[in-house]
PDB file of N, CA, C and O in Angstrom:
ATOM      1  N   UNK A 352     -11.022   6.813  12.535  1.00 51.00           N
ATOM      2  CA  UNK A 352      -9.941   7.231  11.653  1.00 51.00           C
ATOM      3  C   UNK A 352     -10.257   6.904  10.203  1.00 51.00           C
ATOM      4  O   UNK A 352     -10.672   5.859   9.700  1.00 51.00           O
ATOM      5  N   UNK A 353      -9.997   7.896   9.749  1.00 57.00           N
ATOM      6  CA  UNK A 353     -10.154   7.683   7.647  1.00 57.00           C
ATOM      7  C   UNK A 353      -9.343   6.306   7.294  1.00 57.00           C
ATOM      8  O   UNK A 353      -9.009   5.367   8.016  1.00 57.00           O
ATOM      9  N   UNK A 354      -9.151   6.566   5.845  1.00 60.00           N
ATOM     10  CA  UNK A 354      -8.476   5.193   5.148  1.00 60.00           C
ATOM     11  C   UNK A 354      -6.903   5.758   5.630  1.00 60.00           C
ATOM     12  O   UNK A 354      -6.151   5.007   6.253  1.00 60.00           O
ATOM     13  N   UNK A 355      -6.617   6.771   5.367  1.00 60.00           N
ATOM     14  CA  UNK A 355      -5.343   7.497   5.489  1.00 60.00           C
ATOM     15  C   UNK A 355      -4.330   6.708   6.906  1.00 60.00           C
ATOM     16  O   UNK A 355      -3.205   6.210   6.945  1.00 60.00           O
ATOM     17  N   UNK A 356      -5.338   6.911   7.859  1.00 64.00           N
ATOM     18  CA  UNK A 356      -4.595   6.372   9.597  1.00 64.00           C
ATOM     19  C   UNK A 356      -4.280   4.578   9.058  1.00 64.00           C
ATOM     20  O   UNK A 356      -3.298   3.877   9.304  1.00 64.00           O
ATOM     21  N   UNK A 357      -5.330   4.299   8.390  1.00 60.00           N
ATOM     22  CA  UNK A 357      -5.310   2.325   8.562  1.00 60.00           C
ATOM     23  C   UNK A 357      -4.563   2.653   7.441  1.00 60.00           C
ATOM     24  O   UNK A 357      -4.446   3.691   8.094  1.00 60.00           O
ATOM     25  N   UNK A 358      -3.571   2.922   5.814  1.00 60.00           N
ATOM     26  CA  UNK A 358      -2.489   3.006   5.429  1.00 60.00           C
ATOM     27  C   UNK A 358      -1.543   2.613   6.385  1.00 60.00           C
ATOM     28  O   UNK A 358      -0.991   1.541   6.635  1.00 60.00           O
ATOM     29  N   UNK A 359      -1.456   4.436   7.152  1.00 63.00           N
ATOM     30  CA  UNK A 359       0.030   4.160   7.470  1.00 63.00           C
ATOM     31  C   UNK A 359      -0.146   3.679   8.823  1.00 63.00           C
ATOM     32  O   UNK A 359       0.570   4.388   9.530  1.00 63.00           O
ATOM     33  N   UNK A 360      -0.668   2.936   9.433  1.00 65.00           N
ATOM     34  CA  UNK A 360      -0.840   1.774  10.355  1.00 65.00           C
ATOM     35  C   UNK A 360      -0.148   0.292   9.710  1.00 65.00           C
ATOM     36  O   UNK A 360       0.610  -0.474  10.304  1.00 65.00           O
ATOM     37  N   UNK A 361      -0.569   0.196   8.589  1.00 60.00           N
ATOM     38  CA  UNK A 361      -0.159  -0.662   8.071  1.00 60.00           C
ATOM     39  C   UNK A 361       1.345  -0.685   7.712  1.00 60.00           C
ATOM     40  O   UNK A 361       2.170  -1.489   8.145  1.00 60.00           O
ATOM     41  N   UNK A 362       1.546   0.260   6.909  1.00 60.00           N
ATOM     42  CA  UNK A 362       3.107   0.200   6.587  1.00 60.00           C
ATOM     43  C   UNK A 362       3.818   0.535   7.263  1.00 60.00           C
ATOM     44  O   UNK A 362       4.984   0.351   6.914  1.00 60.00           O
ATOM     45  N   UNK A 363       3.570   1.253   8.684  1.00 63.00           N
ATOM     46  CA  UNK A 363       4.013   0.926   9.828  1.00 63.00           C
ATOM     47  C   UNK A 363       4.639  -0.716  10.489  1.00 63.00           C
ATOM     48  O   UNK A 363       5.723  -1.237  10.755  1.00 63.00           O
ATOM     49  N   UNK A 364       3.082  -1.083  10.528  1.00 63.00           N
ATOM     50  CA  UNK A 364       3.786  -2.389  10.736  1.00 63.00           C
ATOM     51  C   UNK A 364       4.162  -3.068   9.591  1.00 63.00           C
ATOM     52  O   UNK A 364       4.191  -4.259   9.900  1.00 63.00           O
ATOM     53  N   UNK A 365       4.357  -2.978   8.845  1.00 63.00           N
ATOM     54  CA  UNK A 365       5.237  -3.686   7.780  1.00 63.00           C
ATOM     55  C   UNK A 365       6.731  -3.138   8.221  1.00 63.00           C
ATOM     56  O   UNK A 365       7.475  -4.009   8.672  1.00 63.00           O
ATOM     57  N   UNK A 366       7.123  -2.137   8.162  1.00 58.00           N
ATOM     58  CA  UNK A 366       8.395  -1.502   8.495  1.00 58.00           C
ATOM     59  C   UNK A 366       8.944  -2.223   9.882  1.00 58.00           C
ATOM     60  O   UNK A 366       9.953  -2.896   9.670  1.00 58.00           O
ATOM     61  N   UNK A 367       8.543  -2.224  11.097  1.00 60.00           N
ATOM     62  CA  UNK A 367       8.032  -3.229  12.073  1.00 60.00           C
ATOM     63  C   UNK A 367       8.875  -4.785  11.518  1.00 60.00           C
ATOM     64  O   UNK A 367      10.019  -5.239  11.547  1.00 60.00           O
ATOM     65  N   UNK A 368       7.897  -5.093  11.166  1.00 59.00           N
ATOM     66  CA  UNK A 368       7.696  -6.452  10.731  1.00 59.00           C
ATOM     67  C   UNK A 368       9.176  -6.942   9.883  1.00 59.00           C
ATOM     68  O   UNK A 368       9.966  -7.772  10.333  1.00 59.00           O
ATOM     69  N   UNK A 369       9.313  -6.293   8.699  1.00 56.00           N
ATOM     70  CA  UNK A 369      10.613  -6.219   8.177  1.00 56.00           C
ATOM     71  C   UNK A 369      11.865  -6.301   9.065  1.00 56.00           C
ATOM     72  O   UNK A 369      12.654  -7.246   9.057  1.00 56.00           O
ATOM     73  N   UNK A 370      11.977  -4.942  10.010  1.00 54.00           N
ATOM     74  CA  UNK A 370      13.165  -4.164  11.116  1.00 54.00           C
ATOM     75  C   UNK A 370      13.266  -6.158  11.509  1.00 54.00           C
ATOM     76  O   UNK A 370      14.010  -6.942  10.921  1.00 54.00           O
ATOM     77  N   UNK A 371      12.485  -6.437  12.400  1.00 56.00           N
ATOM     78  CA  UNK A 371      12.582  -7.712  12.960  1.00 56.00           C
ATOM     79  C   UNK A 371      13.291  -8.906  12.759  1.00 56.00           C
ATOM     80  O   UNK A 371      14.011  -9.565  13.510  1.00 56.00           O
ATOM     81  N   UNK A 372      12.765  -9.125  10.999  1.00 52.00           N
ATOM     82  CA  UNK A 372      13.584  -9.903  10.784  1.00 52.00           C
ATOM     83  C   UNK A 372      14.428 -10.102  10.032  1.00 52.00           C
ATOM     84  O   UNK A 372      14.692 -11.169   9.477  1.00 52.00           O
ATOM     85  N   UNK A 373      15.142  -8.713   9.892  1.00 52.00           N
ATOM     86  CA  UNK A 373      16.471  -8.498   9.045  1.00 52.00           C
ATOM     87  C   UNK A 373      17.350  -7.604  10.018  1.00 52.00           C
ATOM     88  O   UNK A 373      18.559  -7.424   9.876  1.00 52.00           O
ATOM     89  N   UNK A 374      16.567  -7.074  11.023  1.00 51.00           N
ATOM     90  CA  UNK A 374      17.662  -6.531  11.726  1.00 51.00           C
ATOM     91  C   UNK A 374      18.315  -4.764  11.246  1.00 51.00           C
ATOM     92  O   UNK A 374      19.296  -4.071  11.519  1.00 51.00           O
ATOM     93  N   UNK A 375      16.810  -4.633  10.224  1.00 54.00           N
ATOM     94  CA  UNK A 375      17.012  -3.012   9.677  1.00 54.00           C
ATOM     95  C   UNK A 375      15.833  -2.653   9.392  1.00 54.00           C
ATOM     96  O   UNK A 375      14.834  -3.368   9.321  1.00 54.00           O
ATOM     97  N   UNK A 376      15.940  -1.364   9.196  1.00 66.00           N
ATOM     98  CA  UNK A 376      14.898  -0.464   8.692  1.00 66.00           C
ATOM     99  C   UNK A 376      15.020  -0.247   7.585  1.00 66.00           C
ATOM    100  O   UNK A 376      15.807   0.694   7.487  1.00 66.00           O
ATOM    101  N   UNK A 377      14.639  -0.628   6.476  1.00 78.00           N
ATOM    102  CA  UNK A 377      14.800   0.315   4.784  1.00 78.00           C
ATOM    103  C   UNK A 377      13.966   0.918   4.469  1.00 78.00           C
ATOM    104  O   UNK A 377      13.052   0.168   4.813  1.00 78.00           O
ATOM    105  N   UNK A 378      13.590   1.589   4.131  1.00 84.00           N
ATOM    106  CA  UNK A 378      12.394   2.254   2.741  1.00 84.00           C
ATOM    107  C   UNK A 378      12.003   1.755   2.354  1.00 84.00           C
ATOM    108  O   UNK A 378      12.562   0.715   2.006  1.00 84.00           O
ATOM    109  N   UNK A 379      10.422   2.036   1.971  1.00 88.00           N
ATOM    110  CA  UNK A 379       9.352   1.343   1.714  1.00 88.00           C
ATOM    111  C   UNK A 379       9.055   2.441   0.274  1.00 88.00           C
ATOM    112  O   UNK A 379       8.448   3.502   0.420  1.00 88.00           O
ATOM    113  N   UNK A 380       9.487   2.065  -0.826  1.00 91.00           N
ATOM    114  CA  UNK A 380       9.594   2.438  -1.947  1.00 91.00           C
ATOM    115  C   UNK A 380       8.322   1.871  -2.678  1.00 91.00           C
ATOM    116  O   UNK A 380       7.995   0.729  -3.000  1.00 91.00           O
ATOM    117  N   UNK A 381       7.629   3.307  -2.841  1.00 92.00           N
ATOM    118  CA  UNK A 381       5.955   3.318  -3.842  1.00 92.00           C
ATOM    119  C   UNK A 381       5.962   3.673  -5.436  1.00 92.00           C
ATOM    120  O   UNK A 381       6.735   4.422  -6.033  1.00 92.00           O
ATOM    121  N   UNK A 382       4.970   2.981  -5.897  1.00 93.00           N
ATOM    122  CA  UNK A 382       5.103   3.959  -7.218  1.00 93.00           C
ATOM    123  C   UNK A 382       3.807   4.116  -7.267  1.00 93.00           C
ATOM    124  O   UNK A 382       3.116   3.370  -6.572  1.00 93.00           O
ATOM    125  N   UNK A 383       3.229   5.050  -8.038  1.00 94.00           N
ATOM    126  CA  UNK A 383       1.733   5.239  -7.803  1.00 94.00           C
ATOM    127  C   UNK A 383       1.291   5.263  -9.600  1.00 94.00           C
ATOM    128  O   UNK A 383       1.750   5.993 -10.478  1.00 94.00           O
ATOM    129  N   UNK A 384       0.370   4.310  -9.690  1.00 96.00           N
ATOM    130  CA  UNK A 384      -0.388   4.551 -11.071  1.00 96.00           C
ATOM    131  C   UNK A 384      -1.602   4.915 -11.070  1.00 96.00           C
ATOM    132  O   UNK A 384      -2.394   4.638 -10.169  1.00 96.00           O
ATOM    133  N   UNK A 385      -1.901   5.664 -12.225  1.00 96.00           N
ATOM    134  CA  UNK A 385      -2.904   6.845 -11.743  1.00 96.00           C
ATOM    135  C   UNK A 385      -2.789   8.192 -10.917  1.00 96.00           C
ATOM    136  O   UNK A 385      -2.385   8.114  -9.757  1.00 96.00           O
ATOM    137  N   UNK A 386      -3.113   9.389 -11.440  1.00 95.00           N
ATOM    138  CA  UNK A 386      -2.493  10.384 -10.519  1.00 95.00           C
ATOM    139  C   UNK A 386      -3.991  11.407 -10.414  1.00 95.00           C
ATOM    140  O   UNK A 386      -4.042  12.612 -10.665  1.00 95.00           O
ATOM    141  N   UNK A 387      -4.956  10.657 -10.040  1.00 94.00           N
ATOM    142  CA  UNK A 387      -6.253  10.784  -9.708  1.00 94.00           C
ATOM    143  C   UNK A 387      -6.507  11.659  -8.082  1.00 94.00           C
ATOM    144  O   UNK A 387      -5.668  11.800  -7.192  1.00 94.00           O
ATOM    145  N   UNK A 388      -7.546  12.011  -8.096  1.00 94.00           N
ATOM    146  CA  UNK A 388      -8.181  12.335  -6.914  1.00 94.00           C
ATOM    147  C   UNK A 388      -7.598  11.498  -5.750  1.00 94.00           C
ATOM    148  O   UNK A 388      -6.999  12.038  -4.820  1.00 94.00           O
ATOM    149  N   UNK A 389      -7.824   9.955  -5.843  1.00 95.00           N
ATOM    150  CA  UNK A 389      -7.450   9.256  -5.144  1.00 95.00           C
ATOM    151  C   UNK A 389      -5.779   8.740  -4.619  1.00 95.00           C
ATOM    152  O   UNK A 389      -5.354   8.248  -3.574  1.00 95.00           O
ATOM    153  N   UNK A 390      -5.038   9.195  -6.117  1.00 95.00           N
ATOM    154  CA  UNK A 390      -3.853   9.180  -5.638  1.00 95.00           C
ATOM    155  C   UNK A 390      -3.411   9.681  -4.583  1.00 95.00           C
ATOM    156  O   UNK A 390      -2.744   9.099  -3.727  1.00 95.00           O
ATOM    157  N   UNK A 391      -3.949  11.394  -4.591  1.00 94.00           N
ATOM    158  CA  UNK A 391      -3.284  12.698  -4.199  1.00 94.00           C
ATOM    159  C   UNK A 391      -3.599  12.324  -2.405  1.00 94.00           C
ATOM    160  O   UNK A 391      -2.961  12.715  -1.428  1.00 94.00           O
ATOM    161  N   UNK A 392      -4.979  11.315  -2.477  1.00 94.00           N
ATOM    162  CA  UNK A 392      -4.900  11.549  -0.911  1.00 94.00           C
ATOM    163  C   UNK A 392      -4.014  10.678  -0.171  1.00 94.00           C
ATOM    164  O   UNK A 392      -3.648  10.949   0.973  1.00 94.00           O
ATOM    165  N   UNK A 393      -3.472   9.072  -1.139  1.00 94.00           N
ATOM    166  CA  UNK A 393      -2.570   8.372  -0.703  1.00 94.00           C
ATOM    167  C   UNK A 393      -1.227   8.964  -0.411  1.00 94.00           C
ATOM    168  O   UNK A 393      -0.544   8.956   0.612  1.00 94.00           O
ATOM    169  N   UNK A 394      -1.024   9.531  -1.716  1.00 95.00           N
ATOM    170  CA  UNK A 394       0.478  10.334  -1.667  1.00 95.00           C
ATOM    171  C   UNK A 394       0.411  11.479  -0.246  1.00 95.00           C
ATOM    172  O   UNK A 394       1.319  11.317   0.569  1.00 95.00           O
ATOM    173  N   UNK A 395      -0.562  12.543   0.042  1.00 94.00           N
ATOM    174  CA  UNK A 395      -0.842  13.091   1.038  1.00 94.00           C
ATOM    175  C   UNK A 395      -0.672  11.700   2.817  1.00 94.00           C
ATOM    176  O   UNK A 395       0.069  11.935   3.772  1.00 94.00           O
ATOM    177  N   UNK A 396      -1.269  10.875   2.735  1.00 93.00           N
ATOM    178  CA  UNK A 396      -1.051   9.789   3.421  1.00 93.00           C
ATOM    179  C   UNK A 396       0.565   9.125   3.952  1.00 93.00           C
ATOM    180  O   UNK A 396       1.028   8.947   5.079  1.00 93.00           O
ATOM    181  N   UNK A 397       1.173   8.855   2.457  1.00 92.00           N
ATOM    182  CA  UNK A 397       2.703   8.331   2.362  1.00 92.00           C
ATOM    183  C   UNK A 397       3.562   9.752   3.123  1.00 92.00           C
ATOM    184  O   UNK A 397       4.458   9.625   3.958  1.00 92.00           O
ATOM    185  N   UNK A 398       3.071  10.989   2.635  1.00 91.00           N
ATOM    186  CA  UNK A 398       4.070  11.712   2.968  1.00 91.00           C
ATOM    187  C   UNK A 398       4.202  11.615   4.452  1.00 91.00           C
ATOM    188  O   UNK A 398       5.360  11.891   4.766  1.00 91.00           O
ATOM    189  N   UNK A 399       3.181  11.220   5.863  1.00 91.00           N
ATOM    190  CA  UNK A 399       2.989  11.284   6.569  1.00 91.00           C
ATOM    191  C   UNK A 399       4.092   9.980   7.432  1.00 91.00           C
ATOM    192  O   UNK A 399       4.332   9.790   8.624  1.00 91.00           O
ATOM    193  N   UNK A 400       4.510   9.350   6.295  1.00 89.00           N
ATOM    194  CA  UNK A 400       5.806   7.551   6.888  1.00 89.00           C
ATOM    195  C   UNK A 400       6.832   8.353   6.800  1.00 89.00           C
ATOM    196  O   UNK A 400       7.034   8.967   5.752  1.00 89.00           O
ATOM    197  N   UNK A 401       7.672   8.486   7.910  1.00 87.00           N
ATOM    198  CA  UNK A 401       8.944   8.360   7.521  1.00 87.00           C
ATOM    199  C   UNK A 401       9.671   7.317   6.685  1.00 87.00           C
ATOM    200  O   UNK A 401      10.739   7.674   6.187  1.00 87.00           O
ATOM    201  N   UNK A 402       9.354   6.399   6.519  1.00 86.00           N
ATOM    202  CA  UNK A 402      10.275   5.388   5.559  1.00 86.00           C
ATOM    203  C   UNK A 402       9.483   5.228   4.519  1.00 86.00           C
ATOM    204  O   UNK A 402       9.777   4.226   3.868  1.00 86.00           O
ATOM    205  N   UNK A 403       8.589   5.835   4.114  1.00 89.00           N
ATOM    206  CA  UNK A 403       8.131   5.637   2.570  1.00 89.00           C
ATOM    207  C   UNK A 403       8.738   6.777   1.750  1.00 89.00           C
ATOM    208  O   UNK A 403       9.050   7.933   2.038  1.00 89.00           O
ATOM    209  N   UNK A 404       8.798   6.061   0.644  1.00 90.00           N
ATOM    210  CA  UNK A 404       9.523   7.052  -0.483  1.00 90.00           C
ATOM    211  C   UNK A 404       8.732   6.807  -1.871  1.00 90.00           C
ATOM    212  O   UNK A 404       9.176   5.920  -2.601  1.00 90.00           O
ATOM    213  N   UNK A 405       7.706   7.458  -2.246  1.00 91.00           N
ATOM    214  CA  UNK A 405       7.419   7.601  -3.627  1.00 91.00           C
ATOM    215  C   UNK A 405       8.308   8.049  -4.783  1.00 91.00           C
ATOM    216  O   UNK A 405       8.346   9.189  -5.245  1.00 91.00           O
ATOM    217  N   UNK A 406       9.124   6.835  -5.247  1.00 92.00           N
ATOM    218  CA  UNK A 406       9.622   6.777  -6.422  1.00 92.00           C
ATOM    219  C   UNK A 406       9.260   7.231  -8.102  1.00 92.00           C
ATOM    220  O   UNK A 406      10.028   7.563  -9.005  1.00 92.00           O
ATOM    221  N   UNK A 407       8.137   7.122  -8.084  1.00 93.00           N
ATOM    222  CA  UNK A 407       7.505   6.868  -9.229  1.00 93.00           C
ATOM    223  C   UNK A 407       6.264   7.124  -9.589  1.00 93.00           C
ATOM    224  O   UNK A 407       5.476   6.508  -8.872  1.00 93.00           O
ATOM    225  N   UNK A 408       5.646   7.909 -10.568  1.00 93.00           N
ATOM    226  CA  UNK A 408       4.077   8.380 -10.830  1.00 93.00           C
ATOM    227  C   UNK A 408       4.119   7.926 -11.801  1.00 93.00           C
ATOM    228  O   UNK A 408       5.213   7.640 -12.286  1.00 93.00           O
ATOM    229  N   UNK A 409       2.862   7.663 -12.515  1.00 95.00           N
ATOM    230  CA  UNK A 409       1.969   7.356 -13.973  1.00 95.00           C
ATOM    231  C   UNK A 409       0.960   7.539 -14.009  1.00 95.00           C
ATOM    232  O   UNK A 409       0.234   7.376 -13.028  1.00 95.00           O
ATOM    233  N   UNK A 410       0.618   7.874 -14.950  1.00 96.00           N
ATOM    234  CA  UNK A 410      -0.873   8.540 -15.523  1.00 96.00           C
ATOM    235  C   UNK A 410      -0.977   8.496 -17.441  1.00 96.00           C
ATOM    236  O   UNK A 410      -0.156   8.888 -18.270  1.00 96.00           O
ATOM    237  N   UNK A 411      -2.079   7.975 -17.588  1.00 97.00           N
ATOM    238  CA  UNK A 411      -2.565   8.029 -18.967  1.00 97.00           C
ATOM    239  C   UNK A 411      -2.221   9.271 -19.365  1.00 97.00           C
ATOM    240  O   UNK A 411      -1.916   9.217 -20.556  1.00 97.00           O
ATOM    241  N   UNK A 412      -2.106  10.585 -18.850  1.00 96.00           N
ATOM    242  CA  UNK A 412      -2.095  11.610 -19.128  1.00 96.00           C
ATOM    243  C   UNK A 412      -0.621  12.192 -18.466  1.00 96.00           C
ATOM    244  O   UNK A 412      -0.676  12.261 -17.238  1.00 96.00           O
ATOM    245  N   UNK A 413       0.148  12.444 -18.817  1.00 95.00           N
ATOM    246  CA  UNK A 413       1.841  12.648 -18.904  1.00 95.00           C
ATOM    247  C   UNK A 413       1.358  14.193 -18.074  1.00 95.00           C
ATOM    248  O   UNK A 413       1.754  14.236 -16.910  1.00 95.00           O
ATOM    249  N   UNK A 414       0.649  15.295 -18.498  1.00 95.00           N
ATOM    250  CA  UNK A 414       0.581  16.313 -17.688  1.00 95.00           C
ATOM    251  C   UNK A 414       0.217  15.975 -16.168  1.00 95.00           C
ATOM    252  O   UNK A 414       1.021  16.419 -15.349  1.00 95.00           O
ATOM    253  N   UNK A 415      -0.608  15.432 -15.788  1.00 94.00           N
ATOM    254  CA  UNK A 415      -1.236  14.924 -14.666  1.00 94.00           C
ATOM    255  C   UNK A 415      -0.004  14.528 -13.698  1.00 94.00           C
ATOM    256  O   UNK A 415       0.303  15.106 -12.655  1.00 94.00           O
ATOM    257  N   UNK A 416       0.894  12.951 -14.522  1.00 94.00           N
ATOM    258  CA  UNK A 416       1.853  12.607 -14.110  1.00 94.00           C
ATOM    259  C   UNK A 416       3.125  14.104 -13.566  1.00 94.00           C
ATOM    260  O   UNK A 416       3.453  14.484 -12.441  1.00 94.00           O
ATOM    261  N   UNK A 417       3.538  14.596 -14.958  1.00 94.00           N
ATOM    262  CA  UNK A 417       4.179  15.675 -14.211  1.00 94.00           C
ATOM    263  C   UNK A 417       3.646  16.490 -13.075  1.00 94.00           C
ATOM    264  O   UNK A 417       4.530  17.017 -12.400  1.00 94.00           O
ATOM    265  N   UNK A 418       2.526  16.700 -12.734  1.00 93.00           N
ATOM    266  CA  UNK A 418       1.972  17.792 -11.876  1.00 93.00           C
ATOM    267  C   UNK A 418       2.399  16.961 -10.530  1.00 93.00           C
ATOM    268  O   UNK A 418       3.214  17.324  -9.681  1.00 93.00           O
ATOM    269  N   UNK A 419       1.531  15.584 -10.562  1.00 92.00           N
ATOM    270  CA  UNK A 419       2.064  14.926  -9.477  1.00 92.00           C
ATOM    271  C   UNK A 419       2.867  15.424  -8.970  1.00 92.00           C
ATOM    272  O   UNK A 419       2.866  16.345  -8.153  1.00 92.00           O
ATOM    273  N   UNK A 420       4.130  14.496  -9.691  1.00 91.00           N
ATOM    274  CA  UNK A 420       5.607  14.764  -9.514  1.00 91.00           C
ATOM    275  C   UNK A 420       5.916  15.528  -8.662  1.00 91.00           C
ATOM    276  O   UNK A 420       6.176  15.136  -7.524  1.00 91.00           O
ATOM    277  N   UNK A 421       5.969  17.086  -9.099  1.00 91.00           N
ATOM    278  CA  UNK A 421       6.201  17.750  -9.228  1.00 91.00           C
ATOM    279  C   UNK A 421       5.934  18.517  -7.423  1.00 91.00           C
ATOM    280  O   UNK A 421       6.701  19.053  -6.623  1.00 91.00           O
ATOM    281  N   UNK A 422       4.094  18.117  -7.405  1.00 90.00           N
ATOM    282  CA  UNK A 422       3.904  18.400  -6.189  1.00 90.00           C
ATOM    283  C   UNK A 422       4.785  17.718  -4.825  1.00 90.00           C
ATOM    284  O   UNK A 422       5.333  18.367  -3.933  1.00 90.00           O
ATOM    285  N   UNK A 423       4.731  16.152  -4.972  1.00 85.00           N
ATOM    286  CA  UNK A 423       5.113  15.476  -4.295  1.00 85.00           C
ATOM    287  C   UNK A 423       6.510  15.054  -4.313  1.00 85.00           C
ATOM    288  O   UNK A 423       7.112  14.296  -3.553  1.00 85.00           O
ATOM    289  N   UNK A 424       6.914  15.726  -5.376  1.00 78.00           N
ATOM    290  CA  UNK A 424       8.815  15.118  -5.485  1.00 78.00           C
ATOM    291  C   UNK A 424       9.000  13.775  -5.954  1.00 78.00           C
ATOM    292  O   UNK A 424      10.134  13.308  -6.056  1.00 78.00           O
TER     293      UNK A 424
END
């Protein structure tokens, strides 16, 4: 499996891990800096959690940032 599966393996069990010992599930709220090559495959990745929610993009470059956005909501 790529980097993508061991992500959301992980924040899987974080979500997991959390549920346990609070007795809920919340959202796992991202912000992503940089809106690079590498972002696009994380954000592609996140979209794949149900409980993650990308809040937030940045980029040195404000167009980039909007495109993000834009793609990913």
């Amino acid at each position: 499996p790529g980097r993508g599966a061991a992500l959301k393996g992980a924040v899987q069990e974080s979500r997991r891990g959390r549920a346990q010992l609070w007795g809920m599930s919340n959202p796992i709220r991202i912000g992503i800096i940089g809106c690079g090559q590498i972002a696009q495959h994380h954000l592609r990745a996140y979209a794949q959690i149900p409980d993650a929610q990308v809040v937030a993009c940045a980029d040195i470059d404000p167009a980039a940032a909007a495109r993000t956005a834009e793609t990913f909501g």
